[in-house]
Every structure is written in C-alpha cells, then in structure tokens.
C-alpha cells in the first residue's frame, strides 16, 4: 500500500506564488480533489482524475480523499491560499478523527503555502508588519456573537486585523456589522484596506479609513485589512499610498 | 534609471518552500541585502554582490538597499519566512518614509512568501484552522506591558496564538512570562506546541499542554503555537499526534 494524501494550498493566484513542493505533489497525483474553482487554476498531469465539488461539501470531500488514499492512491486535496488557514486541512483532520482507525496510519501531510492576507499585505506595503489577528467573518460554522466578541477584544488589543470571507453570495451583512463593532473601539482614522482577487486579472485595491469604509465593497473575492493605531500611510505621486505598520509599537 | 527593489521572503527553510516569483527576483538581482544567516541560505547569481549584516541593523540595511536602488541597481532585500511578517518589509517602509522624497517614486515591491507559523502548523496538522493571532514576543521595540495586554485579550477571545521570537540569545524570560499570562485565562489542558527549525535538518516538534509547557524549550529557532479551547489532538500509533482546530467554534 503506497498511497499518500497531500493537503496543499495553491496560493492566492497563479503559479508564481505556488511553492515547488506543492507543484511536485500535483505532478505526482493520481487524484486531485477540491472545490471546482480551485481545480480550474491548475494544469493536472496526464492521467490524473479530477474530483470537483461545490463549496460547502468540505467534510464529504475530505472523506472521499481519505478513502482514495486508503485504497492505495496518490491523492492531493487542494485549497486556495494556504490549506491550513480557513482551508481544507482542518476538514481533512475532522474527517480523519471521525473515520476508521486505519486512517490514522495513512501517509498524510499538509504542505504550507502563501495565504491570502500575505499576498494582500505585500501589494499594499507592510500592514502586517506588527502583531495581527486573522478572523473568518463567516458565521456558517460559529455563532455571530463569537465573531463580535473576538472583533471587540482584538480591537482593544490594538492588533492589525485580517478579515477573511467578509461576504459571500449568501451573506452580505457581516462586513457592515464588523465595522460597527470595530468603530466602538478604534478611531475613525484607523486605516482600512479592501484587497480583492490579489494577483489575478481582476485585482482591485482600495485604501480608506474605518470612519469611511463602505462594507458593500466586499464580496467573496475580498480580504479586508484593518490597521492598528500605529499603521501609517506613505503618500506617493500618482498611485495608491503604501500602508505599513512599524515594527515598534506604543503602549496600548 | 531602471533600478528596482524587491523585498522578499525566502520561506522558513529550503527552496521547496520558496515561490517562483522570489526565485526569479533573486536570479535577476545585482545586489542582495540581508541578515548573514539568510544570505547563507541562497545561491546568488554570478556577479551579484551580497551585503550581509547583523541582526538588529534593519533600518540601516533598508536605507542602504534604497540608496542602491536610487542609483539604478536591481536590489533584493531578503527575510526569512515572509518579509511582511516581523521581517524586513516594515523596516524598508520606515526607511522610505523617513528618506528623500525621490524614494517614494522608486519601483519597490514586496513579494509574499510562506511565513514560519504556516510551515509549523502544516507539520503539526491544522492548528491554525480557525481564528488566530500572531504575536512577536520580542520586547526590543515595544513595551512588555503591551505584549502582556495583547496576550490576555487574545486568550480571552479564545484565538489560537502563534508566538514568534519567544527567545533570543539576549532574552530568555519572555516565553515563561507569556505562559504565566495565558494560564490566567486559559485551561491547563490547552494544547501547546513548540516547533523549532521547521523544514531544516535540526527540525524539532514537541506537543504538550499549557499546564505542562516548559518555556526553556524555546530558543531563537522556535515558534510556539497555543491552541484555542477547540483545538484537539488525534492520537496516532508510534508518532506525534496530529493537532487541529475545527472549522466551527463554540460560543466564547
């Protein structure tokens, strides 16, 4: 039995941000399992079988991949960005924990990748240059009250915030509600950036303030960054400012 | 004037975790600027000049790179991991903001990379599968009271925590003090992992609990991960358990 499972991140966009380790795993795969949208981003090796599924089927997709691995196949599960950050890796371990004991002896590895906030930050300057939090704004799998509490405490701690999944086709209110919570704890002058489809043809960047931020700019392609009280703008002629968070920090 | 500056992350270890974009920038560089330890990890192109400096010289290093770029050269500044996360990117923008106005018109780009916590998480399972914070435990550039306040609030919010720079040759008390703060707000059963030199020959992983965590395990090669109340262990025969944080979350 020589099967293996690699849970990989494709990075936020094209092959220039994909690690060689992930590219090699894809090239060796017999089965590639993932959300349709991510499968369209890769060039599978000849003979590999693609198993595309819809968003929301994560546990079933993970079980299917583990079954194929148990059967002796070389299997890759793909996520966008990094599989360990709001991606398929947690779903694979949930499936593995709940599955037959033999699954615990399979050759399973997670391969790290560039997650969306790092690509967005790089395009904007260095907003994650100091302590930060990453929050998933989707309340599909957790109570909205938990999200509000985390936003409030993170704002009080003066972390930079990276907000993943601020909106989807089914959800549009989360970004607006999140800004309402943050406005209770942070100055209206706090820097806010919307980064959409970073690294892809439809990339859009927008820099504003918490006081002026319009939540309707966020859709399912968007990552929102909210600066700390130290995050600064560097104006530049004829283009967007840089934003960055200095390495040092005042007392909070 | 055709100079450019690329601020790049080498990833946490070898070339298998380095993006093609970063590899291309290094291959085109005339000058490569960085901490000695990171310069030793690359194979510079023929004819490139290496400018190594000691840890702690970040602003001077950044100014030197900007001066070389202003002079028309193709310059790469390297960090370990991702340059935007506790790396050189913030130092470059600090230098740029304080420098001559002409620096704002230079062709500067940050190239994203895999940061240490993503590689550590991948080795351990999926501990960053749900909301998390990244904190730099070095108090070289911020008051220790700020770090304690952030630890306490992040623990109350039940974030997973990635603790960067828990110790250095000059600092050994920070990890111990951080665990003391966390023990006031989190259960002794909370999962703690020490991940050292991930991806390198001297890689070491250790999984324990907050109640039992021994801060002296941390040195300058170590990243510490502290699970949320949801983070779980999956025992495996004959090897370390997997640890992962489920995608959903209870109310906190």
Coordinates of C-alpha atoms in Angstrom, one line a residue:
Chain A
X1 CA 0.0 0.0 0.0
X2 CA 1.8 3.1 -1.2
X3 CA -1.0 5.6 -1.1
X4 CA -0.5 9.1 0.2
X5 CA -2.5 12.2 0.8
X6 CA -1.1 15.7 0.4
X7 CA -3.3 18.6 1.6
X8 CA -2.0 21.6 -0.4
X9 CA -2.5 25.3 -0.9
X10 CA -2.3 26.7 -4.4
X11 CA -1.5 30.2 -3.1
X12 CA -3.7 33.2 -3.7
X13 CA -3.5 33.3 -7.5
X14 CA -1.2 31.9 -10.2
X15 CA 1.9 29.6 -10.3
X16 CA 4.3 32.4 -9.5
X17 CA 3.1 32.1 -5.8
X18 CA 2.9 28.3 -5.7
X19 CA 5.7 26.5 -3.9
X20 CA 7.8 23.9 -5.7
X21 CA 6.7 21.3 -3.1
X22 CA 3.1 21.9 -4.0
X23 CA 3.8 21.8 -7.7
X24 CA 5.6 18.5 -7.3
X25 CA 2.8 16.9 -5.3
X26 CA 0.3 18.0 -8.1
X27 CA 2.6 16.5 -10.7
X28 CA 2.7 13.1 -8.9
X29 CA -1.0 12.9 -8.1
X30 CA -3.4 10.3 -9.4
X31 CA -6.4 12.0 -7.9
X32 CA -6.9 15.7 -7.3
X33 CA -9.8 16.7 -5.1
X34 CA -11.2 20.1 -4.4
X35 CA -13.6 23.0 -5.0
X36 CA -14.4 23.4 -8.7
X37 CA -13.0 27.0 -8.8
X38 CA -9.6 25.9 -7.5
X39 CA -9.3 22.9 -9.8
X40 CA -9.7 25.3 -12.7
X41 CA -6.5 27.0 -11.6
X42 CA -4.2 24.0 -12.1
X43 CA -2.8 22.0 -15.1
X44 CA -3.3 18.4 -13.9
X45 CA -0.8 15.8 -15.0
X46 CA -1.9 13.4 -17.8
X47 CA -3.9 10.5 -16.4
X48 CA -4.9 12.2 -13.1
X49 CA -8.6 12.2 -12.2
X50 CA -10.1 15.5 -11.0
X51 CA -12.8 15.3 -8.4
X52 CA -14.5 18.7 -8.3
X53 CA -17.3 19.6 -5.8
X54 CA -19.2 22.6 -4.6
X55 CA -18.3 24.9 -1.8
X56 CA -19.8 23.7 1.4
X57 CA -19.1 20.0 0.8
X58 CA -15.7 20.1 2.7
X59 CA -16.2 17.1 5.0
X60 CA -17.6 14.8 2.3
X61 CA -14.7 15.9 0.0
X62 CA -12.2 15.1 2.8
X63 CA -13.7 11.6 3.5
X64 CA -13.6 10.9 -0.2
X65 CA -9.9 11.8 -0.4
X66 CA -9.1 9.6 2.7
X67 CA -10.9 6.7 1.1
X68 CA -9.0 7.0 -2.1
X69 CA -5.7 7.2 -0.1
X70 CA -6.7 4.1 1.9
X71 CA -7.2 2.3 -1.4
X72 CA -3.6 3.0 -2.2
X73 CA -3.8 6.0 -4.5
X74 CA -1.7 9.2 -4.5
X75 CA -4.2 11.9 -3.7
X76 CA -3.9 15.7 -3.5
X77 CA -6.6 17.9 -1.8
X78 CA -6.4 21.5 -2.9
X79 CA -7.3 24.8 -1.3
X80 CA -6.9 28.3 -2.4
X81 CA -4.3 30.2 -0.4
X82 CA -2.9 28.0 2.4
X83 CA -4.8 24.8 3.2
X84 CA -4.2 25.4 7.0
X85 CA -5.8 28.8 7.1
X86 CA -9.6 28.6 6.7
X87 CA -9.0 25.9 4.1
X88 CA -9.3 22.1 3.7
X89 CA -6.7 21.0 6.2
X90 CA -9.0 21.3 9.2
X91 CA -11.7 19.4 7.3
X92 CA -9.4 16.6 6.5
X93 CA -8.4 16.2 10.2
X94 CA -12.1 16.3 11.2
X95 CA -12.8 13.6 8.8
X96 CA -9.8 11.6 9.8
X97 CA -10.7 11.8 13.5
X98 CA -14.2 10.6 12.9
X99 CA -13.2 7.9 10.4
X100 CA -12.0 4.3 10.8
X101 CA -8.8 3.8 13.0
X102 CA -6.8 2.8 9.9
X103 CA -7.0 6.3 8.5
X104 CA -4.6 7.4 11.4
X105 CA -1.9 5.3 9.9
X106 CA -2.1 6.8 6.4
X107 CA 0.7 8.9 5.0
X108 CA -0.9 12.3 5.3
X109 CA 1.0 15.6 5.0
X110 CA -0.1 19.2 4.8
X111 CA 2.1 21.4 2.5
X112 CA 2.2 25.0 3.5
X113 CA 1.5 27.9 1.1
X114 CA 1.1 31.6 0.8
X115 CA -2.2 32.6 2.4
X116 CA -4.4 35.5 1.1
X117 CA -3.5 38.0 3.8
X118 CA 0.2 37.8 3.0
X119 CA -0.3 38.5 -0.7
X120 CA -2.7 41.3 0.1
X121 CA -0.3 42.8 2.6
X122 CA 2.6 42.6 0.1
X123 CA 0.6 44.5 -2.5
X124 CA -0.3 47.3 0.0
X125 CA 3.1 47.6 1.7
X126 CA 3.6 46.0 5.1
X127 CA 0.4 46.4 7.1
X128 CA 1.1 43.0 8.8
X129 CA 4.5 44.2 10.0
X130 CA 3.4 44.0 13.6
X131 CA 1.1 41.9 15.8
X132 CA -2.1 40.8 14.0
X133 CA -5.1 38.5 14.0
X134 CA -6.8 36.6 11.3
X135 CA -10.6 36.2 11.6
X136 CA -13.1 34.4 9.4
X137 CA -16.2 36.5 9.2
X138 CA -18.4 33.7 8.0
X139 CA -20.9 32.6 10.6
X140 CA -21.8 29.4 8.8
X141 CA -20.0 27.4 11.5
X142 CA -19.8 29.6 14.5
X143 CA -22.2 32.0 16.3
X144 CA -22.1 35.6 15.2
X145 CA -21.7 36.6 18.9
X146 CA -18.3 34.8 19.0
X147 CA -17.2 36.8 16.0
X148 CA -18.3 40.1 17.6
X149 CA -16.5 39.3 20.8
X150 CA -13.3 38.4 19.0
X151 CA -13.5 41.6 17.0
X152 CA -14.0 43.7 20.1
X153 CA -11.2 42.1 22.0
X154 CA -8.8 42.2 19.1
X155 CA -9.6 45.9 18.5
X156 CA -9.0 46.7 22.2
X157 CA -5.6 44.9 22.0
X158 CA -4.8 47.1 19.0
X159 CA -4.0 44.2 16.7
X160 CA -4.0 44.7 13.0
X161 CA -6.9 42.6 11.7
X162 CA -7.1 40.5 8.5
X163 CA -10.8 39.6 7.9
X164 CA -11.3 36.6 5.7
X165 CA -14.6 35.8 4.0
X166 CA -16.3 39.2 4.7
X167 CA -19.1 38.4 2.3
X168 CA -20.4 35.6 0.1
X169 CA -23.3 35.2 -2.3
X170 CA -25.5 34.2 0.6
X171 CA -24.1 36.7 3.2
X172 CA -23.7 40.5 2.8
X173 CA -24.2 41.9 6.3
X174 CA -21.1 40.6 8.1
X175 CA -18.7 43.3 6.9
X176 CA -21.1 46.1 7.8
X177 CA -21.7 44.6 11.3
X178 CA -17.9 44.0 11.8
X179 CA -17.2 47.7 11.0
X180 CA -19.9 48.7 13.5
X181 CA -18.1 46.7 16.3
X182 CA -14.7 48.0 15.4
X183 CA -15.9 51.6 15.4
X184 CA -16.8 51.3 19.1
X185 CA -13.2 50.5 19.9
X186 CA -11.0 52.1 17.3
X187 CA -10.6 55.6 16.0
X188 CA -12.4 56.6 12.7
X189 CA -8.9 57.4 11.3
X190 CA -7.8 53.8 11.5
X191 CA -6.7 52.6 8.1
X192 CA -8.8 50.1 6.3
X193 CA -7.9 48.3 3.0
X194 CA -10.1 46.2 0.7
X195 CA -8.0 43.8 -1.4
X196 CA -9.9 41.8 -4.0
X197 CA -8.6 39.0 -6.3
X198 CA -5.0 39.8 -5.4
X199 CA -2.6 38.5 -8.1
X200 CA -5.4 37.8 -10.6
X201 CA -6.6 39.8 -13.7
X202 CA -9.4 41.4 -11.7
X203 CA -7.3 42.6 -8.8
X204 CA -8.6 45.7 -7.0
X205 CA -7.1 47.5 -4.1
X206 CA -8.8 50.3 -2.1
X207 CA -7.5 52.2 0.9
X208 CA -9.8 54.2 3.2
X209 CA -10.5 54.7 6.9
X210 CA -12.7 52.9 9.4
X211 CA -14.9 56.0 9.5
X212 CA -15.4 56.0 5.8
X213 CA -15.2 52.2 5.0
X214 CA -18.2 51.1 2.9
X215 CA -18.9 47.4 3.6
X216 CA -20.6 46.9 0.2
X217 CA -17.1 47.0 -1.4
X218 CA -16.5 43.5 0.0
X219 CA -17.6 40.4 -1.9
X220 CA -16.4 36.8 -1.8
X221 CA -13.1 37.7 -3.6
X222 CA -12.2 40.3 -0.9
X223 CA -9.9 40.3 2.1
X224 CA -10.2 43.3 4.4
X225 CA -7.3 44.6 6.4
X226 CA -7.8 47.0 9.4
X227 CA -4.7 48.7 10.7
X228 CA -3.7 49.1 14.3
X229 CA -3.3 52.6 15.8
X230 CA 0.3 52.5 14.6
X231 CA -0.5 51.7 10.9
X232 CA 0.6 54.5 8.6
X233 CA 0.2 55.8 5.1
X234 CA 3.0 56.9 2.9
X235 CA 1.7 59.1 0.1
X236 CA 3.1 58.6 -3.4
X237 CA 2.6 60.7 -6.5
X238 CA 0.1 59.3 -9.0
X239 CA -0.7 56.0 -7.3
X240 CA -2.0 54.4 -4.1
X241 CA -0.2 55.1 -0.9
X242 CA 1.8 52.5 0.8
X243 CA 0.5 51.4 4.1
X244 CA 2.7 49.8 6.7
X245 CA 2.7 49.0 10.5
X246 CA 6.1 49.9 12.1
X247 CA 8.0 47.2 13.9
X248 CA 7.7 49.0 17.2
X249 CA 4.5 49.9 19.0
X250 CA 3.3 52.4 21.6
X251 CA 1.7 51.2 24.8
X252 CA -1.9 50.2 24.5
Chain B
X1 CA 17.0 54.7 -14.3
X2 CA 15.9 51.1 -14.3
X3 CA 16.6 50.2 -10.7
X4 CA 14.1 48.2 -8.7
X5 CA 13.8 46.9 -5.1
X6 CA 12.1 43.6 -4.2
X7 CA 11.6 42.8 -0.6
X8 CA 11.3 39.1 -0.5
X9 CA 10.8 36.2 1.9
X10 CA 12.9 33.1 1.5
X11 CA 10.3 31.0 3.3
X12 CA 11.0 29.1 6.5
X13 CA 13.7 26.7 5.1
X14 CA 14.8 25.5 1.7
X15 CA 14.0 26.1 -1.9
X16 CA 11.0 23.7 -1.9
X17 CA 9.0 26.4 0.1
X18 CA 10.3 29.4 -1.9
X19 CA 7.9 30.8 -4.5
X20 CA 9.0 31.0 -8.2
X21 CA 8.5 34.8 -8.0
X22 CA 11.1 35.1 -5.3
X23 CA 13.5 32.7 -7.0
X24 CA 13.2 34.9 -10.2
X25 CA 13.9 38.1 -8.3
X26 CA 17.0 36.6 -6.7
X27 CA 18.2 35.4 -10.1
X28 CA 17.9 38.9 -11.6
X29 CA 19.4 40.8 -8.6
X30 CA 22.6 42.8 -8.8
X31 CA 22.7 43.4 -5.1
X32 CA 21.3 41.1 -2.3
X33 CA 20.9 42.6 1.1
X34 CA 20.1 40.9 4.3
X35 CA 21.0 39.2 7.6
X36 CA 24.1 37.0 7.3
X37 CA 22.1 33.9 8.3
X38 CA 19.6 34.3 5.5
X39 CA 22.2 35.1 2.8
X40 CA 23.8 31.7 3.6
X41 CA 20.5 30.0 2.5
X42 CA 20.6 31.2 -1.1
X43 CA 22.7 30.5 -4.2
X44 CA 23.3 34.0 -5.6
X45 CA 23.6 34.6 -9.4
X46 CA 27.1 35.1 -10.8
X47 CA 28.1 38.7 -10.5
X48 CA 25.7 39.6 -7.7
X49 CA 27.1 41.5 -4.7
X50 CA 26.0 40.2 -1.3
X51 CA 25.6 42.7 1.5
X52 CA 25.4 40.8 4.8
X53 CA 24.8 42.5 8.1
X54 CA 24.0 41.6 11.7
X55 CA 20.6 41.1 13.2
X56 CA 19.4 44.5 14.7
X57 CA 20.7 46.6 11.8
X58 CA 17.4 46.6 10.0
X59 CA 16.9 50.3 9.3
X60 CA 20.5 50.8 8.2
X61 CA 20.1 47.8 5.9
X62 CA 16.9 49.2 4.4
X63 CA 18.4 52.6 3.8
X64 CA 21.4 51.0 2.0
X65 CA 19.1 49.0 -0.2
X66 CA 17.0 52.1 -1.1
X67 CA 20.2 54.0 -1.9
X68 CA 21.4 51.2 -4.2
X69 CA 18.0 51.2 -5.9
X70 CA 18.1 55.0 -6.3
X71 CA 21.4 54.5 -8.0
X72 CA 19.8 52.4 -10.7
X73 CA 20.6 48.9 -9.4
X74 CA 18.3 45.8 -9.2
X75 CA 18.2 45.1 -5.5
X76 CA 16.7 42.3 -3.4
X77 CA 16.3 42.6 0.4
X78 CA 15.8 39.1 2.0
X79 CA 14.0 38.0 5.1
X80 CA 13.4 34.5 6.5
X81 CA 9.8 33.4 6.2
X82 CA 7.6 36.2 4.8
X83 CA 9.2 39.7 4.7
X84 CA 5.8 41.2 5.7
X85 CA 5.5 39.3 9.0
X86 CA 8.1 40.5 11.6
X87 CA 10.5 40.8 8.7
X88 CA 12.3 43.4 6.6
X89 CA 9.3 44.9 4.8
X90 CA 8.2 47.2 7.6
X91 CA 11.8 48.4 8.0
X92 CA 12.0 49.2 4.3
X93 CA 8.9 51.4 4.6
X94 CA 10.1 53.1 7.7
X95 CA 13.3 54.0 5.9
X96 CA 11.4 55.0 2.8
X97 CA 9.0 57.3 4.8
X98 CA 11.9 59.0 6.5
X99 CA 14.1 59.3 3.4
X100 CA 14.3 61.7 0.5
X101 CA 11.1 62.3 -1.4
X102 CA 12.5 60.7 -4.5
X103 CA 12.5 57.3 -2.8
X104 CA 8.7 57.3 -3.0
X105 CA 8.9 57.1 -6.8
X106 CA 11.2 54.1 -6.8
X107 CA 10.0 50.8 -8.2
X108 CA 9.5 48.9 -4.9
X109 CA 7.6 45.7 -4.4
X110 CA 7.1 43.2 -1.6
X111 CA 6.9 39.6 -2.7
X112 CA 4.8 37.4 -0.4
X113 CA 6.1 34.1 1.0
X114 CA 5.4 31.3 3.4
X115 CA 5.7 32.6 7.0
X116 CA 7.0 30.4 9.8
X117 CA 3.7 29.8 11.5
X118 CA 2.2 28.3 8.3
X119 CA 5.0 25.8 8.0
X120 CA 4.9 24.9 11.7
X121 CA 1.1 24.4 11.5
X122 CA 1.4 22.2 8.4
X123 CA 3.9 19.9 10.2
X124 CA 1.6 19.6 13.2
X125 CA -1.7 19.2 11.4
X126 CA -4.1 22.2 11.2
X127 CA -3.8 24.2 14.4
X128 CA -4.5 27.4 12.6
X129 CA -7.7 26.1 11.0
X130 CA -9.7 28.7 12.9
X131 CA -9.3 32.3 14.0
X132 CA -5.8 33.1 15.3
X133 CA -3.3 35.8 16.2
X134 CA 0.4 36.2 15.5
X135 CA 2.4 38.0 18.2
X136 CA 6.0 38.9 18.3
X137 CA 7.3 38.2 21.9
X138 CA 10.4 40.4 21.5
X139 CA 10.2 43.5 23.6
X140 CA 13.1 45.2 21.8
X141 CA 10.7 47.6 20.1
X142 CA 7.6 47.6 22.3
X143 CA 6.8 47.7 26.0
X144 CA 6.4 44.3 27.6
X145 CA 3.1 45.6 29.1
X146 CA 1.7 45.8 25.6
X147 CA 2.6 42.2 24.9
X148 CA 1.0 41.1 28.2
X149 CA -2.2 43.0 27.4
X150 CA -2.4 41.5 23.9
X151 CA -1.8 38.0 25.3
X152 CA -4.5 38.4 27.9
X153 CA -7.1 39.8 25.4
X154 CA -6.3 37.2 22.7
X155 CA -6.6 34.4 25.3
X156 CA -10.0 35.8 26.5
X157 CA -11.1 35.9 22.8
X158 CA -10.1 32.2 22.5
X159 CA -7.9 32.8 19.5
X160 CA -5.2 30.3 18.6
X161 CA -1.9 32.0 19.2
X162 CA 1.3 31.9 17.1
X163 CA 4.2 33.3 19.2
X164 CA 7.1 34.5 17.1
X165 CA 10.6 35.2 18.6
X166 CA 9.8 33.7 22.0
X167 CA 13.5 33.8 23.0
X168 CA 16.8 35.1 21.7
X169 CA 20.4 34.9 22.8
X170 CA 19.7 38.0 24.8
X171 CA 16.2 37.2 26.0
X172 CA 15.0 34.0 27.8
X173 CA 12.2 35.1 30.1
X174 CA 9.6 36.1 27.6
X175 CA 8.2 32.7 26.9
X176 CA 7.9 31.9 30.6
X177 CA 6.2 35.2 31.3
X178 CA 3.8 34.7 28.3
X179 CA 2.8 31.3 29.7
X180 CA 2.1 32.9 33.1
X181 CA -0.3 35.4 31.5
X182 CA -2.0 32.7 29.4
X183 CA -2.5 30.4 32.4
X184 CA -4.7 33.1 34.0
X185 CA -7.1 33.0 31.1
X186 CA -6.9 29.5 29.5
X187 CA -7.4 26.0 30.8
X188 CA -4.2 24.0 31.8
X189 CA -5.4 21.4 29.2
X190 CA -5.0 23.9 26.3
X191 CA -2.6 22.4 23.7
X192 CA 0.8 24.0 23.3
X193 CA 3.3 23.1 20.5
X194 CA 7.0 24.1 20.2
X195 CA 8.2 24.0 16.6
X196 CA 11.9 24.6 16.0
X197 CA 13.8 24.9 12.7
X198 CA 10.8 23.6 10.7
X199 CA 11.9 22.2 7.4
X200 CA 15.6 22.2 8.3
X201 CA 17.9 19.4 9.3
X202 CA 17.5 20.2 13.1
X203 CA 13.7 20.3 13.0
X204 CA 12.1 19.5 16.4
X205 CA 8.4 19.3 17.2
X206 CA 7.0 19.0 20.8
X207 CA 3.4 18.9 21.8
X208 CA 2.3 19.4 25.4
X209 CA -0.3 21.4 27.4
X210 CA -0.3 24.9 28.8
X211 CA -0.2 23.4 32.3
X212 CA 3.0 21.5 31.5
X213 CA 4.7 23.7 28.9
X214 CA 8.3 24.3 29.8
X215 CA 9.4 27.7 28.4
X216 CA 13.1 26.7 28.4
X217 CA 12.3 24.6 25.3
X218 CA 12.1 27.8 23.3
X219 CA 15.1 29.4 21.7
X220 CA 15.6 31.7 18.7
X221 CA 14.7 28.9 16.2
X222 CA 11.4 28.2 17.9
X223 CA 7.8 29.2 17.1
X224 CA 5.2 28.4 19.8
X225 CA 1.6 27.6 19.0
X226 CA -1.1 27.8 21.7
X227 CA -4.4 26.2 20.8
X228 CA -7.8 27.6 21.4
X229 CA -10.4 25.8 23.6
X230 CA -11.5 23.9 20.5
X231 CA -8.0 22.7 19.4
X232 CA -7.8 18.9 19.5
X233 CA -5.3 16.0 19.4
X234 CA -5.7 13.0 17.2
X235 CA -3.5 10.2 18.6
X236 CA -1.6 8.1 16.2
X237 CA 0.4 4.9 16.7
X238 CA 4.1 5.3 17.1
X239 CA 4.4 9.0 16.2
X240 CA 3.3 12.5 17.4
X241 CA -0.4 13.2 17.5
X242 CA -2.0 15.5 14.9
X243 CA -3.3 18.7 16.3
X244 CA -6.0 20.7 14.6
X245 CA -8.6 23.4 15.3
X246 CA -12.0 22.5 13.8
X247 CA -13.6 25.0 11.4
X248 CA -16.5 25.6 13.7
X249 CA -16.4 27.0 17.2
X250 CA -18.4 27.1 20.3
X251 CA -19.6 30.4 21.8
X252 CA -16.9 32.2 23.9

